[in-house]
PDB file of C-alpha atoms in Angstrom:
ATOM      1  CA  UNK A 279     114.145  53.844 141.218  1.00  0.00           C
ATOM      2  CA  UNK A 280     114.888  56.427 138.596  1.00  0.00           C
ATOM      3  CA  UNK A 281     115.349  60.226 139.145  1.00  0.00           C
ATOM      4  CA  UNK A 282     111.544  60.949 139.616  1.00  0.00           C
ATOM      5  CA  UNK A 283     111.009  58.889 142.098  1.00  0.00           C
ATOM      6  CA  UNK A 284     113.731  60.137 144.288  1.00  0.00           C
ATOM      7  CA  UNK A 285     112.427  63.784 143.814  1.00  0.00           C
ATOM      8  CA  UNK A 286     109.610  62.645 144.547  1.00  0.00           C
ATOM      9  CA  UNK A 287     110.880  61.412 147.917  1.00  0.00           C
ATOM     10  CA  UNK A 288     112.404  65.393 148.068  1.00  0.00           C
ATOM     11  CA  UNK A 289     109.464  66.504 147.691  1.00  0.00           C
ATOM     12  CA  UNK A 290     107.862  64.813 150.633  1.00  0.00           C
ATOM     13  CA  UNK A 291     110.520  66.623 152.303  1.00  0.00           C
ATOM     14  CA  UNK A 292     109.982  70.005 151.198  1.00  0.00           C
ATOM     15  CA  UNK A 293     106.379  69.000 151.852  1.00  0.00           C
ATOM     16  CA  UNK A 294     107.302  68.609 155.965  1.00  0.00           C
ATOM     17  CA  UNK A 295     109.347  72.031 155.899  1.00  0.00           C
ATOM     18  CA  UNK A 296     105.864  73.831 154.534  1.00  0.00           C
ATOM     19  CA  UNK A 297     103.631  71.860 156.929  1.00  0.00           C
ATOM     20  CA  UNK A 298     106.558  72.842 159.265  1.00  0.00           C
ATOM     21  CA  UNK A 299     106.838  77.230 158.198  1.00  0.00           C
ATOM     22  CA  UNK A 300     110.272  76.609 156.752  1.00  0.00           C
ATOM     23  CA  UNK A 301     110.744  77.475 153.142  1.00  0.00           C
ATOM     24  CA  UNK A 302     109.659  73.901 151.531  1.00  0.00           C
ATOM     25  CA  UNK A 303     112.893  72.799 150.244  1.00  0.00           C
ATOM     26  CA  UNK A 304     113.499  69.048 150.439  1.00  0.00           C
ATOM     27  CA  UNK A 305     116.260  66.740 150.040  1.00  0.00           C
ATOM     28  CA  UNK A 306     117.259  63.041 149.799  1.00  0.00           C
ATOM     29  CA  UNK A 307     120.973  61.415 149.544  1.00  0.00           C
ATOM     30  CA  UNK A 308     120.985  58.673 147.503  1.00  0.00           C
ATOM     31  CA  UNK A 309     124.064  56.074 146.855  1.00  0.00           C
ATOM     32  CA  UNK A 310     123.575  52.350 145.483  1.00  0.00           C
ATOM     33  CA  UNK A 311     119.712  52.808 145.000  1.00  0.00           C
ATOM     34  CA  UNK A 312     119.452  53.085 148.374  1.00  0.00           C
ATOM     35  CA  UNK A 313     118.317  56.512 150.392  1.00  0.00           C
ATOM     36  CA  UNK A 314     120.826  57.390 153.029  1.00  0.00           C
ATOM     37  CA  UNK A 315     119.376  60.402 154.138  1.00  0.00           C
ATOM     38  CA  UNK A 316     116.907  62.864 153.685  1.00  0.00           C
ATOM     39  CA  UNK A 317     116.429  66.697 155.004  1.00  0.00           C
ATOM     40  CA  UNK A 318     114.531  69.835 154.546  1.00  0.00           C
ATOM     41  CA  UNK A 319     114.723  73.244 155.536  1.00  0.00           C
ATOM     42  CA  UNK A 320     115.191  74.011 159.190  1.00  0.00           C
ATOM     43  CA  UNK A 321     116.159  77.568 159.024  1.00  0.00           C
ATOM     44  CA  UNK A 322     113.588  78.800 161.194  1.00  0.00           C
ATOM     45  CA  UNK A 323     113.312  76.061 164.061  1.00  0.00           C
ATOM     46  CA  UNK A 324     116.863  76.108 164.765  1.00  0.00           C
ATOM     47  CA  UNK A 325     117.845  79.930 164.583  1.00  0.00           C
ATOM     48  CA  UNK A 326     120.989  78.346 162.104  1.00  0.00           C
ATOM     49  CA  UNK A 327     120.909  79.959 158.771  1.00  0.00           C
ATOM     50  CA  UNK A 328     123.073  76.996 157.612  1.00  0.00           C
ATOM     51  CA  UNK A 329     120.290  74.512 158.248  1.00  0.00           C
ATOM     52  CA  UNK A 330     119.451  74.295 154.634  1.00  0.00           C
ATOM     53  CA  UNK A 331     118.027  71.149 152.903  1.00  0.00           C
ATOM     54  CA  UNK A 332     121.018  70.154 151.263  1.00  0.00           C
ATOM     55  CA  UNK A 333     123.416  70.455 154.099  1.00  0.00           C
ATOM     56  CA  UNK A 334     121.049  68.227 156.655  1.00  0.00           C
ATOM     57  CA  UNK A 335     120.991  65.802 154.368  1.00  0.00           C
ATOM     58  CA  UNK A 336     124.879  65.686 153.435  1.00  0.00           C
ATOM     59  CA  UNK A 337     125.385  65.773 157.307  1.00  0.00           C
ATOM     60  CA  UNK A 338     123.261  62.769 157.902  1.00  0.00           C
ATOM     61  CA  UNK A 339     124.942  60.946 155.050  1.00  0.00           C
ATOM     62  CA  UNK A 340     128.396  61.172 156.245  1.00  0.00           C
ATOM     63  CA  UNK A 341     127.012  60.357 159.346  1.00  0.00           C
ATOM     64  CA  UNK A 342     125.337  57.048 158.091  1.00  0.00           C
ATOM     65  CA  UNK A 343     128.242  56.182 155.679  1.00  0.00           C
ATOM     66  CA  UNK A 344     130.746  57.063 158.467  1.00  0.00           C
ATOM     67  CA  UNK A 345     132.507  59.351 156.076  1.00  0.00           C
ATOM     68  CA  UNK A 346     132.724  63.256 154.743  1.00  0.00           C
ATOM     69  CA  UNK A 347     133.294  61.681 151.285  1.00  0.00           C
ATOM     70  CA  UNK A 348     130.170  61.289 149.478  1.00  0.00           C
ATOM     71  CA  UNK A 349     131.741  60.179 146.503  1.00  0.00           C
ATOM     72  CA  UNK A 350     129.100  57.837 144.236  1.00  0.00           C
ATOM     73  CA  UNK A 351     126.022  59.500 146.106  1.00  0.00           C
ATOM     74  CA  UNK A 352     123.546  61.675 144.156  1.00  0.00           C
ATOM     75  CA  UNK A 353     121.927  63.802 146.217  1.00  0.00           C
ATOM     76  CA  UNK A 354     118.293  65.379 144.478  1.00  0.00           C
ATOM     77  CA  UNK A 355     117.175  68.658 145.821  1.00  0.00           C
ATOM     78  CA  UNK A 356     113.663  70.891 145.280  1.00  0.00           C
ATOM     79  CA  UNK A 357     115.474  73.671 144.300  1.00  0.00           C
ATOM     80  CA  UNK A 358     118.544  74.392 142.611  1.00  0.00           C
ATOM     81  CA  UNK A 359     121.549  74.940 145.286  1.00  0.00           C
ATOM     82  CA  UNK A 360     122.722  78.255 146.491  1.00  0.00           C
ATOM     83  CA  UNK A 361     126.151  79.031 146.830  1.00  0.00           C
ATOM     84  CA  UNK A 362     126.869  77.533 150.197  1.00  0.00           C
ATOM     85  CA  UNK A 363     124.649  74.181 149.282  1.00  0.00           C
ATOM     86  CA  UNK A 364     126.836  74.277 146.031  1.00  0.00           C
ATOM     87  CA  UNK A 365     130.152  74.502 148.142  1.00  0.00           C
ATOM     88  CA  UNK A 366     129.119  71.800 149.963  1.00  0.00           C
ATOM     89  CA  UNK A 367     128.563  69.406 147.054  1.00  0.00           C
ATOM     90  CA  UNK A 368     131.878  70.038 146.457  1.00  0.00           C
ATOM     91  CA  UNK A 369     133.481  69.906 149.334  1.00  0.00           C
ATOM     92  CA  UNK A 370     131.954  66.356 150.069  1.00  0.00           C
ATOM     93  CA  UNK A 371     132.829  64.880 146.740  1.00  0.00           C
ATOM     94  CA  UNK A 372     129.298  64.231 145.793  1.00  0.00           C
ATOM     95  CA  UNK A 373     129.382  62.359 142.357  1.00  0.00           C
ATOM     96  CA  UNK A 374     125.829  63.977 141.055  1.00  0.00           C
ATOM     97  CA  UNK A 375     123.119  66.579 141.854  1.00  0.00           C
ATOM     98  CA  UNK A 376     119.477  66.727 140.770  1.00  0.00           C
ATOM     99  CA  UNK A 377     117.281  69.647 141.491  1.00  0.00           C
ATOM    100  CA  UNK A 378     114.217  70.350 140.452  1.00  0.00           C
ATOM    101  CA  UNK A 379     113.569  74.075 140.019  1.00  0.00           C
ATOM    102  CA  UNK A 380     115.932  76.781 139.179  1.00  0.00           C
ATOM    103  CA  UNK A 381     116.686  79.690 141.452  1.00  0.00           C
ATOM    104  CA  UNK A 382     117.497  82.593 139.154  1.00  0.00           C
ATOM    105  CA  UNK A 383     118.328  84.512 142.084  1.00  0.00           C
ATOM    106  CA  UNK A 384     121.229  82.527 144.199  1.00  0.00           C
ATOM    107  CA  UNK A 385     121.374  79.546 142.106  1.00  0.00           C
ATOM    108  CA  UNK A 386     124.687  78.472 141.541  1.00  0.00           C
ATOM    109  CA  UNK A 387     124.244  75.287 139.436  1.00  0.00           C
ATOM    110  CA  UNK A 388     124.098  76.856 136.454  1.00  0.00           C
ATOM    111  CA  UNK A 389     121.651  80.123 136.914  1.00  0.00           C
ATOM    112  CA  UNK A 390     123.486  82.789 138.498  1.00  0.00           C
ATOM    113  CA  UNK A 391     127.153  81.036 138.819  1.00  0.00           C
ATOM    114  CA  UNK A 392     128.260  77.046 137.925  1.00  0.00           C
ATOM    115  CA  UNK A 393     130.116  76.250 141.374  1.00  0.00           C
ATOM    116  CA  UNK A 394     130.499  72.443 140.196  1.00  0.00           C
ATOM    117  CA  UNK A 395     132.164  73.628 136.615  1.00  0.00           C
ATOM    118  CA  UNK A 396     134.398  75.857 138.246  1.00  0.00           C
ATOM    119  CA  UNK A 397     138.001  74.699 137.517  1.00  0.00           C
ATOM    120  CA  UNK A 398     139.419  76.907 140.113  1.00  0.00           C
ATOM    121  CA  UNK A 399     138.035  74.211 142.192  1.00  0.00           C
ATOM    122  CA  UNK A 400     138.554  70.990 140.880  1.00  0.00           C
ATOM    123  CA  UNK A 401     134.792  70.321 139.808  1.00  0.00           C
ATOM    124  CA  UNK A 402     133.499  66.745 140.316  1.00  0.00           C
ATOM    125  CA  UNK A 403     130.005  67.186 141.054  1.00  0.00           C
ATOM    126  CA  UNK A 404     127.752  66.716 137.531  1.00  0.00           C
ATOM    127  CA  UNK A 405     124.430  68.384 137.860  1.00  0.00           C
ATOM    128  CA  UNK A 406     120.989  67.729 135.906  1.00  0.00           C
ATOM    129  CA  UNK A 407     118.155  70.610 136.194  1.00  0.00           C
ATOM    130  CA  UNK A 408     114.266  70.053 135.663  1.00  0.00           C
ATOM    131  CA  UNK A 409     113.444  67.189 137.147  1.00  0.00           C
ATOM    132  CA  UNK A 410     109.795  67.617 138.250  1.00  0.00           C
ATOM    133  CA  UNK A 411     110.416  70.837 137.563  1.00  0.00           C
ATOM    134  CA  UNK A 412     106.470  72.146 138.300  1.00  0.00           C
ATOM    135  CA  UNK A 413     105.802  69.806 140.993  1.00  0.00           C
ATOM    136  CA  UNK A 414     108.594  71.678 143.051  1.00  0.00           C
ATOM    137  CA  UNK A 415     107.730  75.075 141.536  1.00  0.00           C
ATOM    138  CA  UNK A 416     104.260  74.630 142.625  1.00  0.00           C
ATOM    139  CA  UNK A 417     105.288  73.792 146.020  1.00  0.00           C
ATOM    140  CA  UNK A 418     107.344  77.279 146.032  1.00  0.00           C
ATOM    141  CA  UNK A 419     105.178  79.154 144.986  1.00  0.00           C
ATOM    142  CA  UNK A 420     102.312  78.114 147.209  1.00  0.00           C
ATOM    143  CA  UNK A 421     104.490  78.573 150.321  1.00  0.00           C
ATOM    144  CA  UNK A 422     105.675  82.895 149.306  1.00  0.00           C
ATOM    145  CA  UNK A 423     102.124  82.984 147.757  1.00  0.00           C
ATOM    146  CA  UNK A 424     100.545  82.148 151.310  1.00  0.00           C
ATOM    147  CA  UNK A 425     103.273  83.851 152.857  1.00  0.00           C
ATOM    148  CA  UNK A 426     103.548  87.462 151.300  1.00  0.00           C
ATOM    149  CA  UNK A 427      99.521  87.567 150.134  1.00  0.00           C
ATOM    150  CA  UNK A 428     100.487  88.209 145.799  1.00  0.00           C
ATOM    151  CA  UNK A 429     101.828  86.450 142.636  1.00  0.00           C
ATOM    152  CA  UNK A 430     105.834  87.119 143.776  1.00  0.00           C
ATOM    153  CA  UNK A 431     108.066  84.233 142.190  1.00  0.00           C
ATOM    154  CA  UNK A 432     109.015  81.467 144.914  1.00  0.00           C
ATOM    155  CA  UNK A 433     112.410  81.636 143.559  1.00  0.00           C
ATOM    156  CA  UNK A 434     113.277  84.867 144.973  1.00  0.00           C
ATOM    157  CA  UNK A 435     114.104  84.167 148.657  1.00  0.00           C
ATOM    158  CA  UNK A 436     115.121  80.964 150.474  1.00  0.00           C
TER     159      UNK A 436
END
């Protein structure tokens, strides 16, 4: 499978979190060419405002691999990770990240701050931006569209 496919396995996910009220932000963990986990948002159902795509799915795939380090996984995301998502990437050693929108407002993989290229803290997580870029901005936008009744950009809240 090549990078679209596996966003478009994300975006399944992000699908659930909109059928599901979250903010539709999905993930999947990837390592060999085989999915090891996937998440989505679960902010709302479990009152945890740490239960963000990204960190369901990294919590999964240590559980699966039966380790914290993540090393040689990719791990593609909906929408570009915030700060704490970003952290986490680090923190687990994940080898690559692919998102699919940016997030001009908290994005720190390369919008508002580049965690990963930070050499304050060792770096190791490579990051590519775009992929299915308006298939997960479309998803986005449908969900604050629907949500807050006018054109406000999807990007500006997670």
């Amino acid at each position: 499978m090549n990078d679209q496919s596996w966003m478009s396995l994300a975006l399944d996910e992000a699908r659930l979190a909109l059928s599901e009220g979250e903010v539709p932000v999905g993930a999947v963990l990837v390592r060999d060419g085989v999915c090891v986990s996937r998440g989505h948002n679960r902010r709302e159902q479990l009152h945890d405002p740490t239960a963000h795509a990204e960190l369901l799915c990294l919590r999964r795939g240590a559980e699966a691999l039966g380790d914290w380090r993540l090393s040689g996984c990719t791990l593609y995301v909906t929408l570009e990770p915030c700060p704490m998502c970003a952290g986490a990437l680090l923190m687990s050693r994940v080898s690559r990240c692919v998102f699919g929108a940016a997030d001009a407002g908290k994005g720190c993989c390369g919008s508002v701050y580049d965690l990963p290229a930070d050499p304050a803290l060792g770096g190791g997580t490579a990051w590519t931006a775009g992929v299915m870029e308006a298939e997960c901005k479309a998803v986005l936008d449908a969900f604050f569209q629907g949500r807050r009744g006018n054109q406000s950009s999807a990007l500006s809240g997670r």
